[in-house]
Each structure stands twice: as structure tokens, then as C-alpha cells.
Amino acid sequence: MRARLRINGSLAPVDDRLYSSFIEHMGRAVYTGIYEPGHPTADAEGFRGDVADLIRPLRLSHIRYPGGNFLSGYQWKDGIGPKERRPVRPDLAWFALEPNQVGTDEFLQWCERLEIQPMLGVNLGTGTPREAVELLEYVNGSHSSYWADRRRENGREAPYGVKLWCLGNEMDGPWQICAKTAEEYARTACETAKMMKWLDPSIELVACGSSFRAMPSFGSWEKTVLEHCYPYIDYISLHQYYTNEEDDLPSFLAKPLEMEDSIREISAICDQEKAARGSSRDIHLSFDEWNVWYHYQKAGIFPPKWTVPRPIEEENYDDVDPLVTGAMMNALLRHADRVKIACLAQLVNVIAPIMTEPGGPARIQTIYYPFLLASRFGRGTALTLESEVPHYDCAFRSNVPYLDCAAVEGRDGSMNFFLVNRSEEPVELSLELPRSYAAAELSTLRGLRIVSEPCALRPGQSESLLPPRSWSMLRVVPQPL
Ligand code: AHR
């Protein structure tokens, strides 16, 4: 099969926050994931060094925390102060016991050590607007006030200066602790947002969109939230996980195209509200949960409830899943003008690229590399592409291109093409280039390894062969590699 690609123009700068992830108090993400005092690699605070070593190469911009569904029952005040006095609470989101040994200070200081920015959530399930503002005062307060002084008493003098905050999580979902109607959520989010910005005008706020595109409330929920919150928020969230429960590979591989539909649809709703108000300010999108998630549920494993930690959703990724996560990353890059934040959900042990054994080693999964290489080489300016690619029809969609691609011009003048071959056949790819380059290299994911080889390069043109059903990155550089 043959395909041709040509660069059409520049779309937008890629926001570094597209390369963010998510740690929730869920399963073994925190306890025996990032945090395991007594582990041979643990640092003085009890955080695993081997896990940090696998996180660092991902060059994450932000980590969203502490949930997720967990957020809607979380009392942040349980997680501060002397550890021996912190309560153990039942977590009704995941039917586990939460020992509160990792809380706001531990998480924020871990982020500082890793040089990753935190994206904190406030509880709008059982939590109140007042508790949300108190958390902001604890974290960012610079004056001598009650909660800022409690932070100082707990050993942290300087404010953390957390800039990015989520107003609750998936509040439309019936599974959510204290789920709300659109009207209920919109009013609470609006009043919480107002107070938070009054206290700290430097912060940015993400309001909850619908939990996923197939929710009956998708669209109408966002419309209501924007009607109430537009002046006080900066982003609206989208979440999406894809499954292959039907064992239908051509459809599974095409699902990321629906992610793009949802980006277009929610952008249109934001713009409609902007026009209705005559506002000059855009609301951008925060795709703050995205991944493949179905293997664990399909296996029907139900660990006993009320343990700490409760080892749930330990997804084992196969060789097809990185093609889907790679195409999801491509969808985000193709909409870099609108999507400013995106979190691969999650980071460790729970639907994650990194897995740990308690007391033992940490390892990566197949979905690690497409994210890593996009994070490393997909920074700069997102490009628009013209393509001549054969298409196919699948169970839920027609005209699915066999080749999925996104391109970014790096700050070093390189051109980086992220390519998913959805076909069972190899694809002979001709790439028209705007000028001459010194070298071209194709890096292809093979299981848990990346195999790189030089590709044919002529003035203004490169030729490469993409293996069947593969994820690859084609990198064209002005200097010899
Ligand atoms: O990431 C796992 C869960 O998926 C999150 O807690 C929730 O927000 C979503 O439904």
C-alpha cells in the first residue's frame, strides 16, 4: 500500500501541557506505586527511586492529582500534619481503605523533586466551595492566615504556587460520589471558581465537561456549565478511554477519530457561548483523562474490598494498544490550537505505562514509548498535513484512513511525523518536504523496544516503509543525526 504526505502549513504551538499525566489515590498508583517506604530504592520521604527513574524520561509537564473519582470523597485535611495522626478512611470510589500517608504536602514536594508541575483537583462531590478555597489558601497562601500558617506549621514555609486547578471530577457520572445535575454542578463550580480566583487571581481553572462522549448529557452538560461559568474558568475537561471488548481490531484502531469528533463538538459549544456573550476570551480544552482501558475489566478480576492498597485496574497492555494511544496522541496534536492540556491516565499501576512489584522492580508497558517519543520530539509547532492515503470502512465509521499521522516542527528545525499504520499491509510512505534535510530516521515500536533505522532521503522527499499494524516516528533533521 502506498501513501503520500505533504506539509500544508502551521497549526499552532504545541502546549507543553499536552504531555501531562495523572496519579489518583486508586489501586496501587500511590501506595506501592510511587510511594513505598522501605523499598530498596525509596528516597528519604518514602517515594520509589526506580519509579521516578522511569517517569523522568517522559518529561511530563503536569501531573493531575488526587483523582479521579477518589477526589469526590476526599477530605484534604485528613492528609496533612503528622502522619501518625492521620485517619484511615473508607474510600467509596474504589472500595479501599485510604491511610492518608500521602497527602497534599507529600505529593507537591515529590513533584518539586521531579520538576513536574502539579494540577490539583478540589472536591465538589462531598466537598464544599469553602473547603476548596481553604485548600487553595493552604497551598498558595502567602500571607499569615489560618490555613497558610498550618502549612508553615507542617514544615513548608514557601507557598507552592500551584497554577492549575480542576473544579471536581466527572460530576455528571452516576458512579460519582455526590454526582450533580448540570445546573447543580454549574452553580457550585461558578461560586467556587469566583472565590478561588478572588483569593488567587494567578490560577487557572478547569471545569468538568461530560465524563465521555457517549454520556447522554454530552453537549448539553457543557452548554449549561459554560452558561454559568464562562467568565471564571479557563478550560473545560474531556475524558475518553477506548476498549476492544468486541475483538474488532479495525474498529478499535479507528476509535481515536471519535476523540477528534468530541474535540470539534466541544470547541463549537465553547465558541457558541463566546459569541452569545460577545466575549473576546476563548475557553480551551483540557483532555485530562485519555487512554485504552478494558483488559482488566474483561478479565473479570475483583480483588477483595477494603484493603490498603486495593490492587485494581492493573491493565496489561498488548502490542495493539500503543497504536491506539499513539493515534489518540496524534488526535491531540492535530487539535493543538484548541487542546492545551492533556493527561495520559494514569501513570503508575492503574491503567498505566509504568508497573511496579511491591518490594520488587518497576517496568514499562507497550504504551510507554509512543508517549515518550511524542513528548521528546513533539514540542514546537503542530503542522497541518495533506495526505493521499487509502481508506477503509469499519463497524461504526466509514472512510478511516489506513495511515494516521500528526507532525510537529521542532524548535531545532527538525520535522517529526508520528505515524500509525492501521493496515495489515506495510505502507510505502513518500513524504514531500519543504526544503532539503541532512538525515531522516524511522523509529518503530517493536514490543517493548524502539528500533531505529535511517531512511532514504532525496532533496525535498523522503521514502520509508512502515511495517504492518505499527507505530513509528519519522524524524527529518537539518544536521546529520
Ligand atoms: O482514571 C480512572 C477513573 O476513570 C477516574 O477516577 C475517573 O475520573 C474516570 O472515570
Tab-separated table of C-alpha atoms and ligand atoms in Angstrom:
chain	number	residue	atom	x	y	z
A	1	MET	CA	0.000	0.000	0.000
A	2	ARG	CA	1.281	3.471	-0.878
A	3	ALA	CA	0.726	6.772	0.907
A	4	ARG	CA	1.866	10.348	0.270
A	5	LEU	CA	2.142	13.134	2.825
A	6	ARG	CA	2.750	16.829	2.299
A	7	ILE	CA	3.034	19.640	4.832
A	8	ASN	CA	0.241	22.115	4.375
A	9	GLY	CA	1.097	24.766	6.956
A	10	SER	CA	1.437	25.573	10.650
A	11	LEU	CA	-1.476	24.984	13.024
A	12	ALA	CA	-0.381	26.255	16.454
A	13	PRO	CA	2.375	25.998	19.030
A	14	VAL	CA	2.144	22.709	20.920
A	15	ASP	CA	1.416	23.482	24.562
A	16	ASP	CA	3.926	21.583	26.721
A	17	ARG	CA	0.998	20.661	28.980
A	18	LEU	CA	-0.187	18.177	26.300
A	19	TYR	CA	2.472	15.945	27.842
A	20	SER	CA	0.905	15.520	31.263
A	21	SER	CA	-0.305	12.529	33.240
A	22	PHE	CA	-2.401	11.579	36.233
A	23	ILE	CA	-1.926	9.982	39.649
A	24	GLU	CA	-5.057	9.099	41.599
A	25	HIS	CA	-5.426	7.510	45.019
A	26	MET	CA	-6.701	4.406	43.253
A	27	GLY	CA	-5.446	0.836	43.226
A	28	ARG	CA	-1.666	0.757	43.660
A	29	ALA	CA	-0.963	4.082	41.945
A	30	VAL	CA	0.166	5.760	45.171
A	31	TYR	CA	0.764	3.016	47.755
A	32	THR	CA	3.375	0.548	46.373
A	33	GLY	CA	3.324	2.613	43.141
A	34	ILE	CA	5.045	5.959	43.539
A	35	TYR	CA	5.263	5.617	47.361
A	36	GLU	CA	6.672	2.622	49.186
A	37	PRO	CA	8.734	3.370	52.306
A	38	GLY	CA	11.163	0.531	52.875
A	39	HIS	CA	11.534	-0.222	49.155
A	40	PRO	CA	15.262	-0.614	48.316
A	41	THR	CA	15.082	2.445	46.018
A	42	ALA	CA	12.899	4.628	48.277
A	43	ASP	CA	14.092	8.181	48.987
A	44	ALA	CA	14.067	9.784	52.445
A	45	GLU	CA	10.346	10.590	52.011
A	46	GLY	CA	9.429	7.022	51.039
A	47	PHE	CA	8.976	7.602	47.280
A	48	ARG	CA	10.373	4.940	44.952
A	49	GLY	CA	13.505	5.960	43.053
A	50	ASP	CA	13.096	3.256	40.378
A	51	VAL	CA	9.633	4.625	39.519
A	52	ALA	CA	10.964	8.195	39.423
A	53	ASP	CA	13.689	6.984	37.016
A	54	LEU	CA	11.016	5.691	34.622
A	55	ILE	CA	8.865	8.816	34.974
A	56	ARG	CA	11.690	11.331	34.317
A	57	PRO	CA	12.301	10.425	30.634
A	58	LEU	CA	8.608	11.120	29.898
A	59	ARG	CA	9.347	14.827	30.546
A	60	LEU	CA	5.893	15.356	31.987
A	61	SER	CA	4.674	18.909	32.203
A	62	HIS	CA	1.939	18.332	34.849
A	63	ILE	CA	0.541	15.516	36.976
A	64	ARG	CA	-3.152	15.713	37.870
A	65	TYR	CA	-3.918	14.686	41.476
A	66	PRO	CA	-5.533	13.286	43.689
A	67	GLY	CA	-8.359	11.995	41.440
A	68	GLY	CA	-10.413	10.996	39.593
A	69	ASN	CA	-13.461	9.574	41.295
A	70	PHE	CA	-11.474	9.442	44.552
A	71	LEU	CA	-11.494	13.252	44.616
A	72	SER	CA	-15.255	13.439	45.199
A	73	GLY	CA	-14.984	11.828	48.650
A	74	TYR	CA	-11.533	13.134	49.620
A	75	GLN	CA	-11.098	15.308	52.698
A	76	TRP	CA	-7.803	17.048	52.047
A	77	LYS	CA	-7.444	17.997	55.719
A	78	ASP	CA	-7.043	14.262	56.536
A	79	GLY	CA	-3.808	14.234	54.543
A	80	ILE	CA	-1.791	16.978	56.271
A	81	GLY	CA	0.223	17.177	59.501
A	82	PRO	CA	1.962	14.378	61.422
A	83	LYS	CA	1.462	11.105	59.585
A	84	GLU	CA	0.790	9.074	62.723
A	85	ARG	CA	-2.256	11.224	63.492
A	86	ARG	CA	-3.841	10.975	60.064
A	87	PRO	CA	-7.076	8.954	59.900
A	88	VAL	CA	-7.710	5.844	57.821
A	89	ARG	CA	-10.953	6.367	55.859
A	90	PRO	CA	-13.059	4.158	53.615
A	91	ASP	CA	-12.772	5.367	50.014
A	92	LEU	CA	-16.229	4.919	48.492
A	93	ALA	CA	-14.997	5.498	44.945
A	94	TRP	CA	-12.807	2.391	44.806
A	95	PHE	CA	-13.931	0.427	47.916
A	96	ALA	CA	-10.499	0.620	49.506
A	97	LEU	CA	-9.065	1.987	52.727
A	98	GLU	CA	-7.227	5.297	52.397
A	99	PRO	CA	-4.457	5.598	55.012
A	100	ASN	CA	-3.669	9.245	54.156
A	101	GLN	CA	0.081	8.672	54.385
A	102	VAL	CA	0.496	10.589	51.144
A	103	GLY	CA	-1.333	13.908	51.114
A	104	THR	CA	-1.024	17.365	49.629
A	105	ASP	CA	2.454	18.215	51.010
A	106	GLU	CA	3.988	14.840	50.141
A	107	PHE	CA	2.609	14.951	46.605
A	108	LEU	CA	3.587	18.553	45.932
A	109	GLN	CA	7.115	18.050	47.265
A	110	TRP	CA	7.507	14.865	45.186
A	111	CYS	CA	6.510	16.906	42.106
A	112	GLU	CA	9.109	19.518	43.024
A	113	ARG	CA	11.821	16.856	43.253
A	114	LEU	CA	10.808	15.566	39.816
A	115	GLU	CA	10.472	19.102	38.402
A	116	ILE	CA	6.901	18.392	37.280
A	117	GLN	CA	4.050	20.851	37.858
A	118	PRO	CA	1.008	19.687	39.837
A	119	MET	CA	-2.572	20.055	38.600
A	120	LEU	CA	-4.699	19.823	41.739
A	121	GLY	CA	-8.375	18.936	41.993
A	122	VAL	CA	-10.857	20.320	44.531
A	123	ASN	CA	-13.635	18.064	45.809
A	124	LEU	CA	-17.028	19.233	44.561
A	125	GLY	CA	-18.776	15.957	45.493
A	126	THR	CA	-18.846	15.776	49.295
A	127	GLY	CA	-16.645	18.877	49.453
A	128	THR	CA	-17.843	22.446	49.754
A	129	PRO	CA	-16.729	25.634	47.988
A	130	ARG	CA	-15.334	26.783	51.331
A	131	GLU	CA	-13.113	23.676	51.706
A	132	ALA	CA	-11.877	24.208	48.144
A	133	VAL	CA	-10.818	27.768	48.921
A	134	GLU	CA	-9.207	26.632	52.175
A	135	LEU	CA	-7.116	24.130	50.209
A	136	LEU	CA	-6.026	26.920	47.871
A	137	GLU	CA	-5.121	29.042	50.913
A	138	TYR	CA	-3.124	26.125	52.389
A	139	VAL	CA	-1.247	25.510	49.127
A	140	ASN	CA	-0.698	29.012	47.735
A	141	GLY	CA	-1.348	31.391	50.661
A	142	SER	CA	1.483	33.875	51.093
A	143	HIS	CA	0.051	35.960	53.972
A	144	SER	CA	-0.219	34.942	57.582
A	145	SER	CA	-3.716	33.417	57.556
A	146	TYR	CA	-5.093	30.313	59.271
A	147	TRP	CA	-4.520	27.666	56.551
A	148	ALA	CA	-1.313	29.199	55.181
A	149	ASP	CA	0.026	29.159	58.754
A	150	ARG	CA	-0.993	25.493	59.126
A	151	ARG	CA	1.158	24.771	56.069
A	152	ARG	CA	4.056	26.588	57.750
A	153	GLU	CA	3.499	24.582	60.953
A	154	ASN	CA	3.691	21.440	58.813
A	155	GLY	CA	7.177	22.425	57.741
A	156	ARG	CA	6.571	24.268	54.495
A	157	GLU	CA	7.266	27.988	54.634
A	158	ALA	CA	7.067	28.968	50.941
A	159	PRO	CA	3.739	28.803	49.091
A	160	TYR	CA	3.701	26.053	46.476
A	161	GLY	CA	2.351	28.378	43.778
A	162	VAL	CA	0.123	25.749	42.121
A	163	LYS	CA	-1.315	27.358	38.976
A	164	LEU	CA	-3.689	24.760	37.550
A	165	TRP	CA	-6.814	23.545	39.401
A	166	CYS	CA	-9.712	21.231	38.498
A	167	LEU	CA	-13.210	22.024	39.766
A	168	GLY	CA	-14.251	18.469	40.684
A	169	ASN	CA	-14.207	15.343	38.549
A	170	GLU	CA	-16.803	13.756	36.202
A	171	MET	CA	-19.655	15.258	38.169
A	172	ASP	CA	-22.278	14.084	35.632
A	173	GLY	CA	-21.485	10.380	36.199
A	174	PRO	CA	-23.983	8.373	38.303
A	175	TRP	CA	-20.917	6.492	39.666
A	176	GLN	CA	-19.568	9.736	41.122
A	177	ILE	CA	-19.807	10.340	44.885
A	178	CYS	CA	-22.460	13.091	45.151
A	179	ALA	CA	-22.989	13.382	41.384
A	180	LYS	CA	-24.795	16.526	40.296
A	181	THR	CA	-27.173	17.679	37.611
A	182	ALA	CA	-25.654	20.107	35.122
A	183	GLU	CA	-27.438	23.004	36.810
A	184	GLU	CA	-26.300	21.940	40.318
A	185	TYR	CA	-22.696	21.484	39.226
A	186	ALA	CA	-22.596	24.672	37.185
A	187	ARG	CA	-23.809	26.807	40.117
A	188	THR	CA	-21.363	25.203	42.600
A	189	ALA	CA	-18.454	25.365	40.150
A	190	CYS	CA	-19.196	29.007	39.360
A	191	GLU	CA	-19.282	30.062	43.032
A	192	THR	CA	-16.174	28.001	43.863
A	193	ALA	CA	-14.315	29.431	40.871
A	194	LYS	CA	-15.217	33.000	41.828
A	195	MET	CA	-13.885	32.577	45.345
A	196	MET	CA	-10.747	30.760	44.233
A	197	LYS	CA	-9.878	33.479	41.731
A	198	TRP	CA	-10.620	36.203	44.275
A	199	LEU	CA	-8.150	34.556	46.645
A	200	ASP	CA	-5.506	33.887	43.984
A	201	PRO	CA	-6.071	35.584	40.611
A	202	SER	CA	-2.968	33.914	39.158
A	203	ILE	CA	-4.570	30.456	38.981
A	204	GLU	CA	-6.252	28.788	36.003
A	205	LEU	CA	-9.376	26.669	36.403
A	206	VAL	CA	-10.698	23.614	34.581
A	207	ALA	CA	-14.439	22.947	34.803
A	208	CYS	CA	-15.817	19.418	34.380
A	209	GLY	CA	-17.185	18.507	31.000
A	210	SER	CA	-19.163	15.285	30.465
A	211	SER	CA	-17.414	12.087	31.524
A	212	PHE	CA	-17.169	10.774	27.967
A	213	ARG	CA	-18.718	11.287	24.544
A	214	ALA	CA	-21.396	8.566	24.849
A	215	MET	CA	-22.867	10.137	28.017
A	216	PRO	CA	-26.475	11.207	27.405
A	217	SER	CA	-25.512	14.597	28.829
A	218	PHE	CA	-22.621	15.130	26.378
A	219	GLY	CA	-23.001	18.589	24.869
A	220	SER	CA	-25.951	19.806	26.922
A	221	TRP	CA	-23.875	19.482	30.119
A	222	GLU	CA	-21.073	21.595	28.674
A	223	LYS	CA	-23.573	24.192	27.420
A	224	THR	CA	-25.053	24.626	30.913
A	225	VAL	CA	-21.628	24.721	32.591
A	226	LEU	CA	-20.384	27.350	30.145
A	227	GLU	CA	-23.533	29.463	30.512
A	228	HIS	CA	-22.865	29.717	34.267
A	229	CYS	CA	-19.074	29.608	34.500
A	230	TYR	CA	-17.700	31.236	31.328
A	231	PRO	CA	-16.167	34.347	32.948
A	232	TYR	CA	-14.488	32.376	35.752
A	233	ILE	CA	-12.989	29.325	34.043
A	234	ASP	CA	-10.190	28.818	31.542
A	235	TYR	CA	-10.695	25.240	30.337
A	236	ILE	CA	-13.389	22.598	30.125
A	237	SER	CA	-12.431	18.952	30.549
A	238	LEU	CA	-12.883	15.937	28.273
A	239	HIS	CA	-12.230	12.301	29.193
A	240	GLN	CA	-12.077	9.235	26.961
A	241	TYR	CA	-10.970	5.624	27.331
A	242	TYR	CA	-11.203	3.177	24.430
A	243	THR	CA	-11.936	-0.555	24.564
A	244	ASN	CA	-11.745	-3.500	22.200
A	245	GLU	CA	-14.244	-5.677	24.019
A	246	GLU	CA	-15.751	-6.751	20.678
A	247	ASP	CA	-12.362	-8.042	19.418
A	248	ASP	CA	-12.817	-5.922	16.316
A	249	LEU	CA	-9.374	-4.549	15.518
A	250	PRO	CA	-10.253	-2.311	12.529
A	251	SER	CA	-12.879	-0.558	14.689
A	252	PHE	CA	-10.620	-0.339	17.764
A	253	LEU	CA	-7.893	1.290	15.685
A	254	ALA	CA	-10.386	3.816	14.286
A	255	LYS	CA	-11.750	4.935	17.664
A	256	PRO	CA	-9.300	7.835	18.168
A	257	LEU	CA	-11.093	9.554	15.271
A	258	GLU	CA	-14.078	9.871	17.632
A	259	MET	CA	-11.809	11.680	20.074
A	260	GLU	CA	-11.366	14.297	17.366
A	261	ASP	CA	-15.120	14.495	16.863
A	262	SER	CA	-15.541	15.279	20.549
A	263	ILE	CA	-12.815	17.958	20.411
A	264	ARG	CA	-14.586	19.627	17.467
A	265	GLU	CA	-18.007	19.346	19.122
A	266	ILE	CA	-16.960	20.787	22.492
A	267	SER	CA	-14.917	23.541	20.809
A	268	ALA	CA	-18.039	24.527	18.865
A	269	ILE	CA	-20.079	24.706	22.096
A	270	CYS	CA	-17.395	26.906	23.704
A	271	ASP	CA	-17.414	29.197	20.663
A	272	GLN	CA	-21.201	29.381	20.636
A	273	GLU	CA	-21.177	30.618	24.242
A	274	LYS	CA	-18.335	33.031	23.419
A	275	ALA	CA	-20.408	34.512	20.590
A	276	ALA	CA	-23.585	34.636	22.687
A	277	ARG	CA	-21.760	36.722	25.291
A	278	GLY	CA	-19.746	38.791	22.835
A	279	SER	CA	-16.676	37.676	24.772
A	280	SER	CA	-13.171	38.112	23.381
A	281	ARG	CA	-11.827	35.247	25.504
A	282	ASP	CA	-11.618	31.627	24.348
A	283	ILE	CA	-12.254	28.638	26.582
A	284	HIS	CA	-9.713	25.948	25.722
A	285	LEU	CA	-9.877	22.203	26.261
A	286	SER	CA	-8.214	20.073	28.914
A	287	PHE	CA	-8.290	16.419	27.792
A	288	ASP	CA	-7.335	15.404	31.287
A	289	GLU	CA	-8.006	11.650	31.076
A	290	TRP	CA	-7.272	9.581	27.991
A	291	ASN	CA	-6.054	6.034	27.385
A	292	VAL	CA	-7.006	2.475	26.425
A	293	TRP	CA	-8.782	0.675	29.279
A	294	TYR	CA	-10.555	-2.672	29.051
A	295	HIS	CA	-8.257	-5.679	29.556
A	296	TYR	CA	-8.605	-5.794	33.333
A	297	GLN	CA	-12.377	-5.440	33.289
A	298	LYS	CA	-12.641	-8.081	30.569
A	299	ALA	CA	-10.636	-10.487	32.743
A	300	GLY	CA	-13.326	-10.084	35.459
A	301	ILE	CA	-10.953	-9.728	38.424
A	302	PHE	CA	-12.484	-8.445	41.680
A	303	PRO	CA	-9.923	-8.075	44.495
A	304	PRO	CA	-11.434	-8.048	47.994
A	305	LYS	CA	-12.784	-4.699	49.155
A	306	TRP	CA	-11.471	-2.529	51.998
A	307	THR	CA	-7.772	-3.331	51.756
A	308	VAL	CA	-4.929	-0.862	51.583
A	309	PRO	CA	-3.954	-0.678	48.800
A	310	ARG	CA	-6.617	-2.492	46.734
A	311	PRO	CA	-4.859	-3.704	43.550
A	312	ILE	CA	-7.419	-2.798	40.887
A	313	GLU	CA	-7.302	-1.913	37.185
A	314	GLU	CA	-3.788	-3.229	36.606
A	315	GLU	CA	-4.167	-3.142	32.856
A	316	ASN	CA	-1.747	-5.326	30.853
A	317	TYR	CA	-1.193	-3.593	27.537
A	318	ASP	CA	-0.615	-5.603	24.360
A	319	ASP	CA	1.052	-4.730	21.036
A	320	VAL	CA	-2.057	-3.130	19.526
A	321	ASP	CA	-2.829	-0.750	22.389
A	322	PRO	CA	0.114	1.612	21.639
A	323	LEU	CA	-1.280	2.077	18.127
A	324	VAL	CA	-4.493	3.364	19.689
A	325	THR	CA	-2.779	5.534	22.308
A	326	GLY	CA	-0.416	6.770	19.570
A	327	ALA	CA	-3.390	7.725	17.387
A	328	MET	CA	-5.017	9.419	20.419
A	329	MET	CA	-1.841	11.468	20.901
A	330	ASN	CA	-1.983	12.314	17.176
A	331	ALA	CA	-5.587	13.496	17.567
A	332	LEU	CA	-4.480	15.834	20.362
A	333	LEU	CA	-1.621	17.202	18.239
A	334	ARG	CA	-3.935	17.755	15.268
A	335	HIS	CA	-6.003	19.988	17.559
A	336	ALA	CA	-3.133	21.747	19.316
A	337	ASP	CA	-4.840	25.058	18.582
A	338	ARG	CA	-7.641	24.103	20.987
A	339	VAL	CA	-6.385	21.395	23.346
A	340	LYS	CA	-3.917	22.958	25.747
A	341	ILE	CA	-3.722	20.295	28.473
A	342	ALA	CA	-3.887	16.505	28.176
A	343	CYS	CA	-3.212	13.829	30.793
A	344	LEU	CA	-2.396	10.246	29.911
A	345	ALA	CA	-4.439	8.409	32.558
A	346	GLN	CA	-2.872	7.141	34.558
A	347	LEU	CA	0.888	6.938	35.273
A	348	VAL	CA	1.700	4.039	37.619
A	349	ASN	CA	-0.008	0.626	38.112
A	350	VAL	CA	-3.562	1.801	37.315
A	351	ILE	CA	-4.183	1.821	33.512
A	352	ALA	CA	-0.562	2.862	33.310
A	353	PRO	CA	2.616	2.839	31.233
A	354	ILE	CA	4.649	2.029	34.377
A	355	MET	CA	4.080	-1.009	36.631
A	356	THR	CA	5.679	-1.979	39.930
A	357	GLU	CA	6.032	-5.029	42.083
A	358	PRO	CA	5.742	-4.302	45.806
A	359	GLY	CA	9.286	-4.651	47.141
A	360	GLY	CA	10.441	-5.570	43.642
A	361	PRO	CA	11.278	-3.945	40.314
A	362	ALA	CA	9.413	-1.410	38.182
A	363	ARG	CA	8.880	-1.916	34.455
A	364	ILE	CA	7.379	-0.182	31.444
A	365	GLN	CA	4.464	-1.275	29.239
A	366	THR	CA	3.982	-1.022	25.458
A	367	ILE	CA	2.100	2.301	25.687
A	368	TYR	CA	5.162	3.963	27.263
A	369	TYR	CA	7.096	4.671	24.050
A	370	PRO	CA	4.587	6.475	21.781
A	371	PHE	CA	4.027	8.941	24.627
A	372	LEU	CA	7.744	9.228	25.403
A	373	LEU	CA	8.776	9.940	21.809
A	374	ALA	CA	5.917	12.386	21.249
A	375	SER	CA	6.866	14.165	24.473
A	376	ARG	CA	10.511	14.274	23.422
A	377	PHE	CA	10.105	15.222	19.750
A	378	GLY	CA	6.558	16.598	19.530
A	379	ARG	CA	7.300	20.020	21.000
A	380	GLY	CA	7.366	23.108	18.821
A	381	THR	CA	4.740	23.913	16.185
A	382	ALA	CA	1.995	21.498	15.180
A	383	LEU	CA	1.709	21.256	11.398
A	384	THR	CA	-1.240	20.548	9.149
A	385	LEU	CA	-0.809	17.798	6.573
A	386	GLU	CA	-2.294	16.863	3.223
A	387	SER	CA	-2.381	13.145	2.606
A	388	GLU	CA	-3.169	10.662	-0.117
A	389	VAL	CA	-3.913	7.515	1.859
A	390	PRO	CA	-6.248	4.571	1.140
A	391	HIS	CA	-9.289	4.318	3.435
A	392	TYR	CA	-11.458	1.522	4.884
A	393	ASP	CA	-14.891	1.191	6.470
A	394	CYS	CA	-15.341	-0.354	9.906
A	395	ALA	CA	-18.341	-1.295	12.058
A	396	PHE	CA	-19.021	2.242	13.302
A	397	ARG	CA	-17.400	4.530	10.768
A	398	SER	CA	-16.611	4.847	7.085
A	399	ASN	CA	-13.581	6.407	5.441
A	400	VAL	CA	-10.993	5.537	8.077
A	401	PRO	CA	-7.503	6.370	6.750
A	402	TYR	CA	-5.119	3.414	6.944
A	403	LEU	CA	-2.406	5.832	7.949
A	404	ASP	CA	-2.909	8.145	10.934
A	405	CYS	CA	-0.416	10.995	11.157
A	406	ALA	CA	0.465	14.134	13.049
A	407	ALA	CA	3.505	16.333	12.561
A	408	VAL	CA	5.441	18.813	14.659
A	409	GLU	CA	8.252	21.118	13.610
A	410	GLY	CA	10.750	21.046	16.462
A	411	ARG	CA	12.406	24.114	17.904
A	412	ASP	CA	15.670	22.743	16.415
A	413	GLY	CA	14.270	22.850	12.849
A	414	SER	CA	13.557	19.103	12.732
A	415	MET	CA	10.323	17.704	11.270
A	416	ASN	CA	8.764	14.929	13.354
A	417	PHE	CA	5.986	12.743	11.970
A	418	PHE	CA	4.047	10.406	14.259
A	419	LEU	CA	2.604	7.581	12.193
A	420	VAL	CA	0.150	4.779	12.920
A	421	ASN	CA	-0.254	2.173	10.197
A	422	ARG	CA	-3.724	0.685	10.779
A	423	SER	CA	-3.344	-1.746	7.889
A	424	GLU	CA	-2.272	-5.391	7.896
A	425	GLU	CA	-0.018	-4.479	4.976
A	426	PRO	CA	3.166	-2.411	5.038
A	427	VAL	CA	2.787	1.195	3.874
A	428	GLU	CA	5.312	2.706	1.442
A	429	LEU	CA	5.359	6.317	2.546
A	430	SER	CA	6.558	9.206	0.363
A	431	LEU	CA	6.919	12.416	2.246
A	432	GLU	CA	7.249	15.729	0.460
A	433	LEU	CA	9.469	18.072	2.410
A	434	PRO	CA	9.560	21.883	2.195
A	435	ARG	CA	13.357	22.006	1.874
A	436	SER	CA	16.424	19.772	1.935
A	437	TYR	CA	17.425	17.976	5.092
A	438	ALA	CA	20.609	16.183	6.161
A	439	ALA	CA	19.154	12.943	7.513
A	440	ALA	CA	15.948	11.007	8.113
A	441	GLU	CA	15.362	8.234	10.627
A	442	LEU	CA	12.413	5.946	11.197
A	443	SER	CA	11.895	4.705	14.774
A	444	THR	CA	9.388	1.876	15.094
A	445	LEU	CA	7.934	0.349	18.222
A	446	ARG	CA	8.601	-3.392	18.431
A	447	GLY	CA	7.125	-4.806	21.624
A	448	LEU	CA	8.928	-3.029	24.422
A	449	ARG	CA	11.729	-1.632	22.227
A	450	ILE	CA	12.194	1.137	19.711
A	451	VAL	CA	14.124	0.113	16.596
A	452	SER	CA	15.605	2.988	14.582
A	453	GLU	CA	16.968	2.918	11.049
A	454	PRO	CA	17.972	5.595	8.518
A	455	CYS	CA	15.559	6.176	5.617
A	456	ALA	CA	16.068	7.184	2.024
A	457	LEU	CA	16.253	10.955	1.639
A	458	ARG	CA	16.380	12.968	-1.583
A	459	PRO	CA	16.163	16.783	-1.869
A	460	GLY	CA	12.546	17.586	-0.940
A	461	GLN	CA	11.467	13.954	-0.463
A	462	SER	CA	11.866	11.049	1.924
A	463	GLU	CA	10.827	7.428	1.439
A	464	SER	CA	10.128	4.934	4.188
A	465	LEU	CA	8.386	1.637	4.765
A	466	LEU	CA	6.000	1.432	7.698
A	467	PRO	CA	5.530	-2.137	8.963
A	468	PRO	CA	2.014	-3.618	9.134
A	469	ARG	CA	-0.038	-2.505	12.171
A	470	SER	CA	2.709	-0.343	13.636
A	471	TRP	CA	3.501	2.891	15.457
A	472	SER	CA	6.502	4.818	14.120
A	473	MET	CA	8.123	8.192	14.289
A	474	LEU	CA	9.828	9.625	11.213
A	475	ARG	CA	12.317	12.308	12.104
A	476	VAL	CA	13.911	14.520	9.474
A	477	VAL	CA	16.712	16.762	10.678
A	478	PRO	CA	18.723	19.662	9.247
A	479	GLN	CA	22.001	18.381	10.762
A	480	PRO	CA	23.415	14.818	10.444
A	481	LEU	CA	21.929	12.602	13.183
B	1	AHR	O1	-8.790	7.037	35.697
B	1	AHR	C1	-9.694	6.163	36.292
B	1	AHR	C2	-11.060	6.776	36.505
B	1	AHR	O2	-11.686	6.987	35.277
B	1	AHR	C3	-11.072	8.130	37.163
B	1	AHR	O3	-11.094	8.041	38.545
B	1	AHR	C4	-12.352	8.731	36.674
B	1	AHR	O4	-12.280	10.129	36.570
B	1	AHR	C5	-12.615	8.050	35.348
B	1	AHR	O5	-13.889	7.552	35.275
